[in-house]
Every structure is written in structure tokens, then in C-alpha cells.
PDB file of C-alpha atoms in Angstrom:
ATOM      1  CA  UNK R  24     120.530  89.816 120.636  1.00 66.00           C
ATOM      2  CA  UNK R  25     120.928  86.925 118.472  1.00 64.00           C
ATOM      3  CA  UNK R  26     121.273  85.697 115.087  1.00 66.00           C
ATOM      4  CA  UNK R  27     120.701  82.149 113.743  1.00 64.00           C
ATOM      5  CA  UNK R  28     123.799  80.993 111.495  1.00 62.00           C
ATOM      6  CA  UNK R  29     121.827  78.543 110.275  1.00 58.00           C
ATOM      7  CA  UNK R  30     118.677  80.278 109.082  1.00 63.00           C
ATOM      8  CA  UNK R  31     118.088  81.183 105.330  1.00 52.00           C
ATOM      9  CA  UNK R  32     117.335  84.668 105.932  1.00 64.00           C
ATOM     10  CA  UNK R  33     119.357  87.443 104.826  1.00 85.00           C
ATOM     11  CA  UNK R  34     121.830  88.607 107.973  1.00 88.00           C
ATOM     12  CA  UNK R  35     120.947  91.980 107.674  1.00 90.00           C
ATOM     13  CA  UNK R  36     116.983  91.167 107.945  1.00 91.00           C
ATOM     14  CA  UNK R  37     117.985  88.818 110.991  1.00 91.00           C
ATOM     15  CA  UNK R  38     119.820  91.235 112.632  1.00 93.00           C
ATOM     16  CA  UNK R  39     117.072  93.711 112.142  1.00 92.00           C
ATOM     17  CA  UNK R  40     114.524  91.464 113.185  1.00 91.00           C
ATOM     18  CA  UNK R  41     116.673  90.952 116.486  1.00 92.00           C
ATOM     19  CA  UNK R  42     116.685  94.628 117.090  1.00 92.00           C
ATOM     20  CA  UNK R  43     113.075  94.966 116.652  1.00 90.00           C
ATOM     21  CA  UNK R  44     112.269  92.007 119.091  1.00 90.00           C
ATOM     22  CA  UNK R  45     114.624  94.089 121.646  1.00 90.00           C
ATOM     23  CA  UNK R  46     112.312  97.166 121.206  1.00 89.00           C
ATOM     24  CA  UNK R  47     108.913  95.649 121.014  1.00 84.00           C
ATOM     25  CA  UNK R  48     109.702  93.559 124.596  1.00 86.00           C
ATOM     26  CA  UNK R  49     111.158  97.036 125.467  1.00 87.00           C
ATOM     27  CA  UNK R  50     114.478  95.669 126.116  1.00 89.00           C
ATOM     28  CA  UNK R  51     115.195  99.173 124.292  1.00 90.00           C
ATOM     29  CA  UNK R  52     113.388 101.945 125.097  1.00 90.00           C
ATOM     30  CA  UNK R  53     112.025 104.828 123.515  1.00 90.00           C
ATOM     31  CA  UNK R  54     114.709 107.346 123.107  1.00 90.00           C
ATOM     32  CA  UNK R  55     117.628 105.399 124.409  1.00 92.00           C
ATOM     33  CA  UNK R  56     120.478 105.000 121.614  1.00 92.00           C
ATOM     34  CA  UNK R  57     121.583 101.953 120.125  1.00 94.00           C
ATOM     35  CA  UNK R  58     124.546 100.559 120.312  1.00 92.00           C
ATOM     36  CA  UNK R  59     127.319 101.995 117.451  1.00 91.00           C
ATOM     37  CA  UNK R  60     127.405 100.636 113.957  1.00 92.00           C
ATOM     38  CA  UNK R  61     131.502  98.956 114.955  1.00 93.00           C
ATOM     39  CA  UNK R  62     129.909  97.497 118.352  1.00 93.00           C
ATOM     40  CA  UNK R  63     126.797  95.707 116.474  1.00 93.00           C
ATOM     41  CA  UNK R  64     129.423  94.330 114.116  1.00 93.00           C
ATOM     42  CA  UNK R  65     131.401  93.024 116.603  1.00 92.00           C
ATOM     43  CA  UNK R  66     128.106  91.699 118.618  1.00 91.00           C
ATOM     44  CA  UNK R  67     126.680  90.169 115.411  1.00 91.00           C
ATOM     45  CA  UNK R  68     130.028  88.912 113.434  1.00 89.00           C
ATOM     46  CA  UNK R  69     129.276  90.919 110.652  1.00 91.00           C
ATOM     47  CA  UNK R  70     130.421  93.443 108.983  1.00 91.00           C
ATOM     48  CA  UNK R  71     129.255  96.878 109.218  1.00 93.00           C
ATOM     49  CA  UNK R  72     127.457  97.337 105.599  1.00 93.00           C
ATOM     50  CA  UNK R  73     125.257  94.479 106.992  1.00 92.00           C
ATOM     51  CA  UNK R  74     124.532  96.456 110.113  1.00 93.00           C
ATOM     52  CA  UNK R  75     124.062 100.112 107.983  1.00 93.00           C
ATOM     53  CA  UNK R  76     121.655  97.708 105.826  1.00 94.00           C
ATOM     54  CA  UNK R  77     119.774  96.253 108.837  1.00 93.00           C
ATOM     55  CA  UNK R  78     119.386  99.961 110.197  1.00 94.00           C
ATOM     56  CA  UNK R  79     118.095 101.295 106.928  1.00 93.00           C
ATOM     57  CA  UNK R  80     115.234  98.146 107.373  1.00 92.00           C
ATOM     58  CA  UNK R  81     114.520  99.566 110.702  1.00 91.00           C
ATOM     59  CA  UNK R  82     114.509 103.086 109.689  1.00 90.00           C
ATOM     60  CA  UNK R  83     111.813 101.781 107.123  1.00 84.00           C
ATOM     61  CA  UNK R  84     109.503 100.566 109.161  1.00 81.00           C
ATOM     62  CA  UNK R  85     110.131 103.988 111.674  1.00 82.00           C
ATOM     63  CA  UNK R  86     111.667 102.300 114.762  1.00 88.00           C
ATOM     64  CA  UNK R  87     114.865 103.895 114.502  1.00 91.00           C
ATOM     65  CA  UNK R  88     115.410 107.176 113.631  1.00 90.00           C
ATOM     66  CA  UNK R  89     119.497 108.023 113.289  1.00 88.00           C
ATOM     67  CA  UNK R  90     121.248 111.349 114.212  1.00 86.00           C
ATOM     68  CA  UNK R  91     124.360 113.197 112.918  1.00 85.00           C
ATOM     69  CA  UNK R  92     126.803 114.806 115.105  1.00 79.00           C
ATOM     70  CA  UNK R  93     128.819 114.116 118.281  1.00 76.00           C
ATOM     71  CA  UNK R  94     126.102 113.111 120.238  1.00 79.00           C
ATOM     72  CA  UNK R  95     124.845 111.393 117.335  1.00 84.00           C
ATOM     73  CA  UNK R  96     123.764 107.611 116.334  1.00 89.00           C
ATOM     74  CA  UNK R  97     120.877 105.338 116.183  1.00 92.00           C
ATOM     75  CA  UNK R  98     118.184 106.443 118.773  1.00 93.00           C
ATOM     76  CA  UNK R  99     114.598 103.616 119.523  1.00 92.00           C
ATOM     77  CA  UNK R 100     111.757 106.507 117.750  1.00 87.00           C
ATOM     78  CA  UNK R 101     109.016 107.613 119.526  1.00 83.00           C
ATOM     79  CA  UNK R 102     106.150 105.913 116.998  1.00 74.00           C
ATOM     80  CA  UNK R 103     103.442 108.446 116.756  1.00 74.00           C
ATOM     81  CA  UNK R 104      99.858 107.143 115.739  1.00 71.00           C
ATOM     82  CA  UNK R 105      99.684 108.640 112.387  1.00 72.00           C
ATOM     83  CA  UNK R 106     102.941 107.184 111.392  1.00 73.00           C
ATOM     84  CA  UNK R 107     101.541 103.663 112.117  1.00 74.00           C
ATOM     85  CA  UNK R 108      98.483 104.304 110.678  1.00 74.00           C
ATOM     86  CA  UNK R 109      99.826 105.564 107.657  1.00 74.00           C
ATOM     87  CA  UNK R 110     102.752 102.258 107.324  1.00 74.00           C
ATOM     88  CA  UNK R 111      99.259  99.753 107.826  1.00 76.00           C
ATOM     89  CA  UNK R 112      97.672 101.753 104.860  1.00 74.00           C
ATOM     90  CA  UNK R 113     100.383 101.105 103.056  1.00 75.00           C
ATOM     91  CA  UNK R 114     101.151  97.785 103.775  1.00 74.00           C
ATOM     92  CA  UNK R 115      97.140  96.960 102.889  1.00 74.00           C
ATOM     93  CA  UNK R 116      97.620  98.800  99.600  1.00 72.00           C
ATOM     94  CA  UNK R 117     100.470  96.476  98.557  1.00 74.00           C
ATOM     95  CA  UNK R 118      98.412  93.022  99.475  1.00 72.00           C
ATOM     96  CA  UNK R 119      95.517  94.180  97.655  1.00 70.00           C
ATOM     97  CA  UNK R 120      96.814  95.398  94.439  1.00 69.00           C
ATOM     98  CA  UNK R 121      99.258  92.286  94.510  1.00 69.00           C
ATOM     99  CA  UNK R 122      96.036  90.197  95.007  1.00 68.00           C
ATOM    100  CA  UNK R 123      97.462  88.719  97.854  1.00 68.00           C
ATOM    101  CA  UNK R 124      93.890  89.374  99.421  1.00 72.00           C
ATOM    102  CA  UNK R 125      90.616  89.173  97.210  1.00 76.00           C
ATOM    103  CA  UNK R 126      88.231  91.643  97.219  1.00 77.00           C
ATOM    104  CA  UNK R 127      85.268  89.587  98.327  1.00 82.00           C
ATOM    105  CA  UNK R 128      87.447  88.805 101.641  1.00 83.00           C
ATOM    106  CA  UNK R 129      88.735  92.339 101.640  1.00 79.00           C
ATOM    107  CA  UNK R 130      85.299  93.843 101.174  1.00 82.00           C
ATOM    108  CA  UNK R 131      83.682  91.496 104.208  1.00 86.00           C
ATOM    109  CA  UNK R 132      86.372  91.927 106.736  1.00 84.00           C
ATOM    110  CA  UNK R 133      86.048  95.978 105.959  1.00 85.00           C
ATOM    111  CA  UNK R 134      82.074  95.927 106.231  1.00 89.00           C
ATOM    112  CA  UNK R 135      82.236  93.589 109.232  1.00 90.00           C
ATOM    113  CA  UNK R 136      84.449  96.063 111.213  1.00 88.00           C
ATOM    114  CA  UNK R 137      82.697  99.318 110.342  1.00 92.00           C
ATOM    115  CA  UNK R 138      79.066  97.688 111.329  1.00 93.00           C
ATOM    116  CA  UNK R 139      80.942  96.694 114.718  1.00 91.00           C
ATOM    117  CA  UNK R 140      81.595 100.388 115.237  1.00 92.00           C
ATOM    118  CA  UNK R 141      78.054 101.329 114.066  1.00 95.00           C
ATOM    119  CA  UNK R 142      76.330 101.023 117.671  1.00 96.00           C
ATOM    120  CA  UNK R 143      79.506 102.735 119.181  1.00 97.00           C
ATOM    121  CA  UNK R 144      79.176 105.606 116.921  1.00 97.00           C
ATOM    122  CA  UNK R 145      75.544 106.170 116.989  1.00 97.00           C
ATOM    123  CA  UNK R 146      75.733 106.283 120.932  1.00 97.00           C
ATOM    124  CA  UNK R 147      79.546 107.963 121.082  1.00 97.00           C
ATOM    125  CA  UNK R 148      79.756 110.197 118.089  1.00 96.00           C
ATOM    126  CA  UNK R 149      80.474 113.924 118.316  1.00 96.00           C
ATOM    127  CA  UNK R 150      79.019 116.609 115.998  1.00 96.00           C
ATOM    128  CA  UNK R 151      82.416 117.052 115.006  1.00 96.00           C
ATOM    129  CA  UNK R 152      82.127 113.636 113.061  1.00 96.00           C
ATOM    130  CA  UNK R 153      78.091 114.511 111.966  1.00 97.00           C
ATOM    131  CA  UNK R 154      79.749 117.713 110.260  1.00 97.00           C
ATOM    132  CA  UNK R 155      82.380 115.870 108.422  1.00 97.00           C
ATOM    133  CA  UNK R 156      80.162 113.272 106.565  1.00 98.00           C
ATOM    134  CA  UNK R 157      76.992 115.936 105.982  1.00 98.00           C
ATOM    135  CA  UNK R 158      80.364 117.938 104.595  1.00 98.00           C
ATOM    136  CA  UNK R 159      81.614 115.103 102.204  1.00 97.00           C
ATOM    137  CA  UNK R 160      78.257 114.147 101.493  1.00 98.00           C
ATOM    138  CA  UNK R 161      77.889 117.754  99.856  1.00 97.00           C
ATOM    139  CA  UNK R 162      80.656 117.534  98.416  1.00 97.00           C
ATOM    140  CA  UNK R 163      80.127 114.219  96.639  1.00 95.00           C
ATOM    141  CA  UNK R 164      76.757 115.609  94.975  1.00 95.00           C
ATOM    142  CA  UNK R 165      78.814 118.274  93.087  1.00 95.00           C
ATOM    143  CA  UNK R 166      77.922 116.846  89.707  1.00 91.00           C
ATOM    144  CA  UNK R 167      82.028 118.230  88.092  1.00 93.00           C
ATOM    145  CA  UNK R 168      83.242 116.740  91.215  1.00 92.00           C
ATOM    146  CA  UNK R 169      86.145 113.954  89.755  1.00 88.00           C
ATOM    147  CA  UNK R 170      86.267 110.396  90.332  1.00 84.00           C
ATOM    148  CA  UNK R 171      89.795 110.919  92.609  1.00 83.00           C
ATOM    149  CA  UNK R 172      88.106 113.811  94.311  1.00 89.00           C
ATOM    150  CA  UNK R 173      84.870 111.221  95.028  1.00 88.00           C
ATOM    151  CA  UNK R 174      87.199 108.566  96.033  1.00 85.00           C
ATOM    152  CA  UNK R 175      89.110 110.799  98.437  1.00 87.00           C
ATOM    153  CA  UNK R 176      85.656 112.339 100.057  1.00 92.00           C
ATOM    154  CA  UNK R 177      84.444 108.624 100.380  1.00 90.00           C
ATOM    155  CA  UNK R 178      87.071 107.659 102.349  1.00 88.00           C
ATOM    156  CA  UNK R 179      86.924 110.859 104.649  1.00 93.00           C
ATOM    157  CA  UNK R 180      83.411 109.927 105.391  1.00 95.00           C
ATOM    158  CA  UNK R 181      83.981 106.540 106.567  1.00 93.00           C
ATOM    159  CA  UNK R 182      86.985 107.680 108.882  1.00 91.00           C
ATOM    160  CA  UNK R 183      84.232 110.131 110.282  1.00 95.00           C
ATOM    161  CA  UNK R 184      82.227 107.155 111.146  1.00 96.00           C
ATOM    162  CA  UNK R 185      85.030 105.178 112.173  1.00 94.00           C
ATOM    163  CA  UNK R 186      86.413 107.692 114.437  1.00 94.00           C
ATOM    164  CA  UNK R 187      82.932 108.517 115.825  1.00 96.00           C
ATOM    165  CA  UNK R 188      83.011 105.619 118.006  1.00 96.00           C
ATOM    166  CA  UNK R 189      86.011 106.808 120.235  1.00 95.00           C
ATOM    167  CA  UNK R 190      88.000 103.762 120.295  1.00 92.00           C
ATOM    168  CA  UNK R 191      91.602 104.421 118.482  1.00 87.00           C
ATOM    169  CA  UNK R 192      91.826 100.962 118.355  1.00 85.00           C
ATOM    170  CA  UNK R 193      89.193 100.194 115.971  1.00 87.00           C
ATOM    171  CA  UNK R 194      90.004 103.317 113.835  1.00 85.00           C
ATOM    172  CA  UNK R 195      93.471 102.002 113.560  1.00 83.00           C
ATOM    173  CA  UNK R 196      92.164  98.583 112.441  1.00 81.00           C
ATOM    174  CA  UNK R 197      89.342 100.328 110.223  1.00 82.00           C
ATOM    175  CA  UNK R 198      92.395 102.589 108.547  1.00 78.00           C
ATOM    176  CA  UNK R 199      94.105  99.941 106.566  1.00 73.00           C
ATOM    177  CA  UNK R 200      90.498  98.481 104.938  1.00 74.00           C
ATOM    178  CA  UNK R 201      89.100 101.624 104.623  1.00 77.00           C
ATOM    179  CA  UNK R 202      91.618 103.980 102.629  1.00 74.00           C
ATOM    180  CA  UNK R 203      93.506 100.843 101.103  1.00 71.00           C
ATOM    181  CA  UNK R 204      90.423  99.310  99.612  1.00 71.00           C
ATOM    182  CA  UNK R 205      88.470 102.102  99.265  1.00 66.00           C
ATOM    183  CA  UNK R 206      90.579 103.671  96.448  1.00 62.00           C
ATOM    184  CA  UNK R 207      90.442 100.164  94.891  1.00 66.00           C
ATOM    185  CA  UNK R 208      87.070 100.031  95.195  1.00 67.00           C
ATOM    186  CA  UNK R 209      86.362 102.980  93.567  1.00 64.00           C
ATOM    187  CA  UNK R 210      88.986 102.593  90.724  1.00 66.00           C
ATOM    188  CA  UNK R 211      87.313  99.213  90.029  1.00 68.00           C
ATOM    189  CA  UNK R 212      83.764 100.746  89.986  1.00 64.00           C
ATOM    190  CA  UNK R 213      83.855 104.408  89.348  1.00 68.00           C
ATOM    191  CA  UNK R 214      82.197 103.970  85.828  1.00 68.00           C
ATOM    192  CA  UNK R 215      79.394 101.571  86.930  1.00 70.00           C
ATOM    193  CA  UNK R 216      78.290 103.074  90.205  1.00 77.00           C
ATOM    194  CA  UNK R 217      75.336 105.427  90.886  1.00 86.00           C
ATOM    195  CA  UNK R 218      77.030 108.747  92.586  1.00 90.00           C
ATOM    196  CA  UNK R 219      73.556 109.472  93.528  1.00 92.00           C
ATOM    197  CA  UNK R 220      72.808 105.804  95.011  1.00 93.00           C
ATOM    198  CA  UNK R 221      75.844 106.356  97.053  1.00 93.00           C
ATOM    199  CA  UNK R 222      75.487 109.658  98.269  1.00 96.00           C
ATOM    200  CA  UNK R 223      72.005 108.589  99.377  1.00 97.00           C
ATOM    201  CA  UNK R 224      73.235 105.664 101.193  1.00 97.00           C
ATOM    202  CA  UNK R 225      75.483 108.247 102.727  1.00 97.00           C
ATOM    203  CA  UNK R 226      73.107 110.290 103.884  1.00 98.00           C
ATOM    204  CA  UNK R 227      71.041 107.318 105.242  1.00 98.00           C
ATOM    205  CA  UNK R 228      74.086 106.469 107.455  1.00 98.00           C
ATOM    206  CA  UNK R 229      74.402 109.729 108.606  1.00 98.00           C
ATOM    207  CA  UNK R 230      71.108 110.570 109.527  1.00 98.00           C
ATOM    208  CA  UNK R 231      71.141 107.493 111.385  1.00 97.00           C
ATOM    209  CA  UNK R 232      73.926 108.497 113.668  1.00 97.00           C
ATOM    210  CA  UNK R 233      72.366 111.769 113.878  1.00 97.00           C
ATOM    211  CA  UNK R 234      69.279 109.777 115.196  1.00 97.00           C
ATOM    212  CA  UNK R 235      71.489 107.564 117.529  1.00 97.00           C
ATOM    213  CA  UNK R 236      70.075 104.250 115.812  1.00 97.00           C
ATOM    214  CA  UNK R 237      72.862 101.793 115.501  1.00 96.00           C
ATOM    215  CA  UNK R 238      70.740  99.157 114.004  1.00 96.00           C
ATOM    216  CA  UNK R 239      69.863 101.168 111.080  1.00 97.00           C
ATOM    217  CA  UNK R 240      73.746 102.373 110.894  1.00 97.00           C
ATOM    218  CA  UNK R 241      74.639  98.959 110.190  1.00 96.00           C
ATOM    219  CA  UNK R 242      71.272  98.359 107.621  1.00 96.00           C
ATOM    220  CA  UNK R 243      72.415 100.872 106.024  1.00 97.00           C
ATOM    221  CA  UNK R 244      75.956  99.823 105.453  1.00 96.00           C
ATOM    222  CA  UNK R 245      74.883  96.525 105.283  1.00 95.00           C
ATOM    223  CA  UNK R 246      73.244  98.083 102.290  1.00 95.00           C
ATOM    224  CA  UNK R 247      76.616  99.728 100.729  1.00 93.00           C
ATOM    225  CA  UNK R 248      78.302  96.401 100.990  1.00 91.00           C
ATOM    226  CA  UNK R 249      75.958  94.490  98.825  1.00 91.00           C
ATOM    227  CA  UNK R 250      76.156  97.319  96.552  1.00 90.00           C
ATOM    228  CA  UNK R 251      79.783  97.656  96.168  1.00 86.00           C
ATOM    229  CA  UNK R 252      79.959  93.626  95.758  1.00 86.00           C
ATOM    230  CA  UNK R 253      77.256  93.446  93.302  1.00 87.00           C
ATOM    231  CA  UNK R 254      79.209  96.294  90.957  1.00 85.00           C
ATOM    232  CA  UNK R 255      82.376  95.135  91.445  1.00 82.00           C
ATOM    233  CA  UNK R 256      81.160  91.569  90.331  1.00 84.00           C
ATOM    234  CA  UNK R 257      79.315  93.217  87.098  1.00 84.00           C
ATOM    235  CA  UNK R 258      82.711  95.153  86.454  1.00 79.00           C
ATOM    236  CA  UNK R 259      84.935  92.420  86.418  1.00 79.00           C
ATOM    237  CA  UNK R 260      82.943  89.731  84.743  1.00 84.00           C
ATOM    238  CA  UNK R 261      82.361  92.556  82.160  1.00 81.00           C
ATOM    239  CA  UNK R 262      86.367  92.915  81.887  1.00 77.00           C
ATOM    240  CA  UNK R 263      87.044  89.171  81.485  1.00 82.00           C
ATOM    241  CA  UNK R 264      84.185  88.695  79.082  1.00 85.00           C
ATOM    242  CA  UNK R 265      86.012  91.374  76.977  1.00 83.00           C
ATOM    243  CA  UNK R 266      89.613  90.102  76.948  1.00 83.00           C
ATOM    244  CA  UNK R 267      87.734  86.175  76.818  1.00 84.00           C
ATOM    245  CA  UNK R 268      86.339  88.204  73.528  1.00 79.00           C
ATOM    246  CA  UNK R 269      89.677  89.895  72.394  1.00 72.00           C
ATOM    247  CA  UNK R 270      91.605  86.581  72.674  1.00 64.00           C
ATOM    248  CA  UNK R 271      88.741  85.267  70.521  1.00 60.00           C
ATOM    249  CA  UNK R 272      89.251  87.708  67.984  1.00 58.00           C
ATOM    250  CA  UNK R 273      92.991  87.084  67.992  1.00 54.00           C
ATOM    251  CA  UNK R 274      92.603  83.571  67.767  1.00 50.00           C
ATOM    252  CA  UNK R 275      90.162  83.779  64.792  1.00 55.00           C
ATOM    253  CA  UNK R 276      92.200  86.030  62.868  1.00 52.00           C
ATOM    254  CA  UNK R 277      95.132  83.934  63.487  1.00 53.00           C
ATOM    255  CA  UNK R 278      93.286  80.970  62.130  1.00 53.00           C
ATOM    256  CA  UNK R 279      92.790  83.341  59.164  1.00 52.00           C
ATOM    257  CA  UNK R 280      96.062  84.123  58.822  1.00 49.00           C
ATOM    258  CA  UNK R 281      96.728  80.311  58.703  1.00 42.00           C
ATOM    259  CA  UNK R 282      94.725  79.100  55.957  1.00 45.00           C
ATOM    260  CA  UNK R 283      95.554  82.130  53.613  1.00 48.00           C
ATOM    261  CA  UNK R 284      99.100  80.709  53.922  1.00 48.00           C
ATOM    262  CA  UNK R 285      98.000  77.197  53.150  1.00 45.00           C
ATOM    263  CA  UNK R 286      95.912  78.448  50.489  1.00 48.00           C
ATOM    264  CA  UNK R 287      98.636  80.444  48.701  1.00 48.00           C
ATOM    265  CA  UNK R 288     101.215  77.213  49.118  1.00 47.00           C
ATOM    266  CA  UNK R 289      98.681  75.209  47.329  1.00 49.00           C
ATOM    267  CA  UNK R 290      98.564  77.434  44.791  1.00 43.00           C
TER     268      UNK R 290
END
């Protein structure tokens, strides 16, 4: 393991990022302890505050786990799926609300993906899954039910669609659009939407997979996308339109401001 004098990256993200390339081409393997914080140090020409910080970076992102005692140290973790499911949501979270990804783009790639699992799910799904969504589709006609509440029972009712198709790999992809966007989603157009349009879209969807008809799965979220574009669009034009308005205001009443000055200099 290597680090590049030369390159403008902090040492202690190089020096992770070394590490990391040793465990991902499973030059370390799960379980097997890393060398000690005064041998990295030596092996990197750093000092050992750099290597504790380039641990901690690693620790962050759940490839190393560390250990107290005499048997102690830095050991490779053992990833599970949930943690990397849950470090992808987060990651997606952080893009979105920085607007590092728009929601038009957001919104396609997620609709895209979930109408590719639609024929796997009609023919694969499990009345496991069927119970889930008739569950949160209940749920989400409770008329006291809150917006949070809604948002959470809309995402647990895509993952039951997601996961319905059996492939891990697709409900891992699905994870970080789904449950990072869909609380966005709903934030930006919880008080425009229809709960009833939505829970009868819903209900469409699942009594689709219920019926083992992929192409009217993916009508019918075909069908939710459009929706959720066409609100979001309303929403957010309607938000601009009012602080285009406010600066207006602010504008006018500087201008106002401006000439009752003039006009009291004049006098």
C-alpha cells in the first residue's frame, strides 16, 4: 500500500483510500487484523494521528471495525447488507437535498428501476410482499394518519414491491431512490397531493401483482410518476412565484422608502 507524495489529497484520506483498495481486491480479508497504528506509520511516513484519522474514515464508511484489549486492533468488518443499504440511503439523501441531483433525473432513474422490477414481481412475488402493501395501503387511508406517518408507509410499500422480485441486487439499487427521494418527495408535495389519488394508485399496483400482470404494474406506476412530476412542478413554480412576489414587494416598498427620503430633503 501506497501513497502519492505528490497528490493534493489529504494523507489521511490517501492512506485510507489505500486501505480500502487492499480490502475491496481482498488483499485483506474479512476478519483478518490490520496492521498496528506504529507499523502503518512507519509503512506510510506519517505520523500516527494521520493513521488514527484515516481509520476513523474507514470506520465511517464500516470497513473497519477496531477492538480494545490484548488481542485488540483494527480488524477488515464483515459488511452486512443492511449496513450497506442503509450508508447508500444516506449517501442519496445528502446529493438530493444538496441538489447535487435534480428531481426530474432523480424521479426518472427511480421510476425506471421500479417498472424494471414490475414483471419480476408480478411473476416472483410472495404473499408476504401482497400483505405488506394491502397493509400500508390501509394504513394510508386513515384520514388522522400524519404526513411523516404517510411518507414512512409510502416508502414501505414500494420496498414491498421492490423486494417482491427476489433479486437483492435490484432492491439494493431501488433502496437509495426509493427511501432517499421518497421522503423528499413527499415533503415537497404533501400539501398538494390527493391521499386518496395515491392510495388508489396503490391499490391499482397491488392488485396487479396480485393478478400477476406486469404490464399493468408498470401502467400503473407509470401512472404515479407522472403524478408525482406534475405536483412537484405545480409546487415549486408555486414557491418561486411567491418569493418572485415577495422580492417584488420588497423592492416596491424600498422604492417607497426612497422617494419619501427625497421628498422630505426637498422639503
Amino acid at each position: 500500500m501506497k501513497i502519492d507524495p505528490e497528490n493534493t489529497a489529504g494523507l489521511s484520506a490517501q492512506i485510507a483510500e489505500a486501505i480500502r483498495g487492499s480490502i475491496v481486491s481482498g488483499a485483506l480479508i474479512v476478519d483478518e487484523r490490520l496492521p498496528s497504528e506504529a507499523e502503518l506509520a512507519e509503512q506510510f511516513e506519517v505520523s500516527r494521528p494521520t493513521i488514527r484519522e484515516a481509520l476513523k474514515r474507514l470506520a465511517a464508511q464500516s470497513l473497519i471495525r477496531t477492538q480494545r484489549g490484548a488481542f485488540g486492533g483494527a480488524f477488515v468488518n464483515r459488511l452486512s447488507y443492511e449496513d450497506a443499504r442503509t450508508q447508500f440511503v444516506t449517501t442519496s439523501t445528502l446529493l438530493l437535498s444538496m441538489n447535487q441531483v435534480s428531481f426530474d433525473t432523480a424521479c426518472e432513474a427511480r421510476f425506471a428501476l421500479e417498472r424494471a422490477c414490475a414483471p419480476m414481481a408480478a411473476a416472483r412475488r410472495e404473499p408476504d410482499q401482497l400483505a405488506i402493501m394491502r397493509a400500508e395501503i390501509a394504513r394510508q387511508s386513515e384520514p388522522n394518519l400524519s404526513d411523516e406517518a404517510f411518507c414512512a408507509s409510502d416508502v414501505t410499500f414500494h420496498r414491498a414491491l421492490v423486494d417482491g422480485a427476489q433479486n437483492p441486487v435490484l432492491s439494493y439499487q431501488l433502496s437509495g431512490s426509493i427511501e432517499a427521494m421518497q421522503p423528499l418527495m413527499n415533503m415537497i408535495t404533501f400539501s398538494a397531493r390527493s391521499r386518496a389519488e395515491i392510495v388508489a394508485i396503490h391499490a391499482n399496483i397491488a392488485g396487479a401483482l396480485e393478478s400477476r400482470d406486469g404490464e399493468a404494474t408498470m401502467s400503473h406506476l407509470e401512472r404515479l410518476e407522472n403524478y408525482t412530476k406534475k405536483l412537484a412542478h405545480t409546487v415549486m413554480a408555486a414557491r418561486q412565484k411567491a418569493r418572485d412576489g415577495k422580492g417584488s414587494a420588497t423592492l416596491a416598498t424600498g422604492d417607497r422608502t426612497l422617494v419619501s427620503q427625497s421628498e422630505a430633503k426637498d422639503t
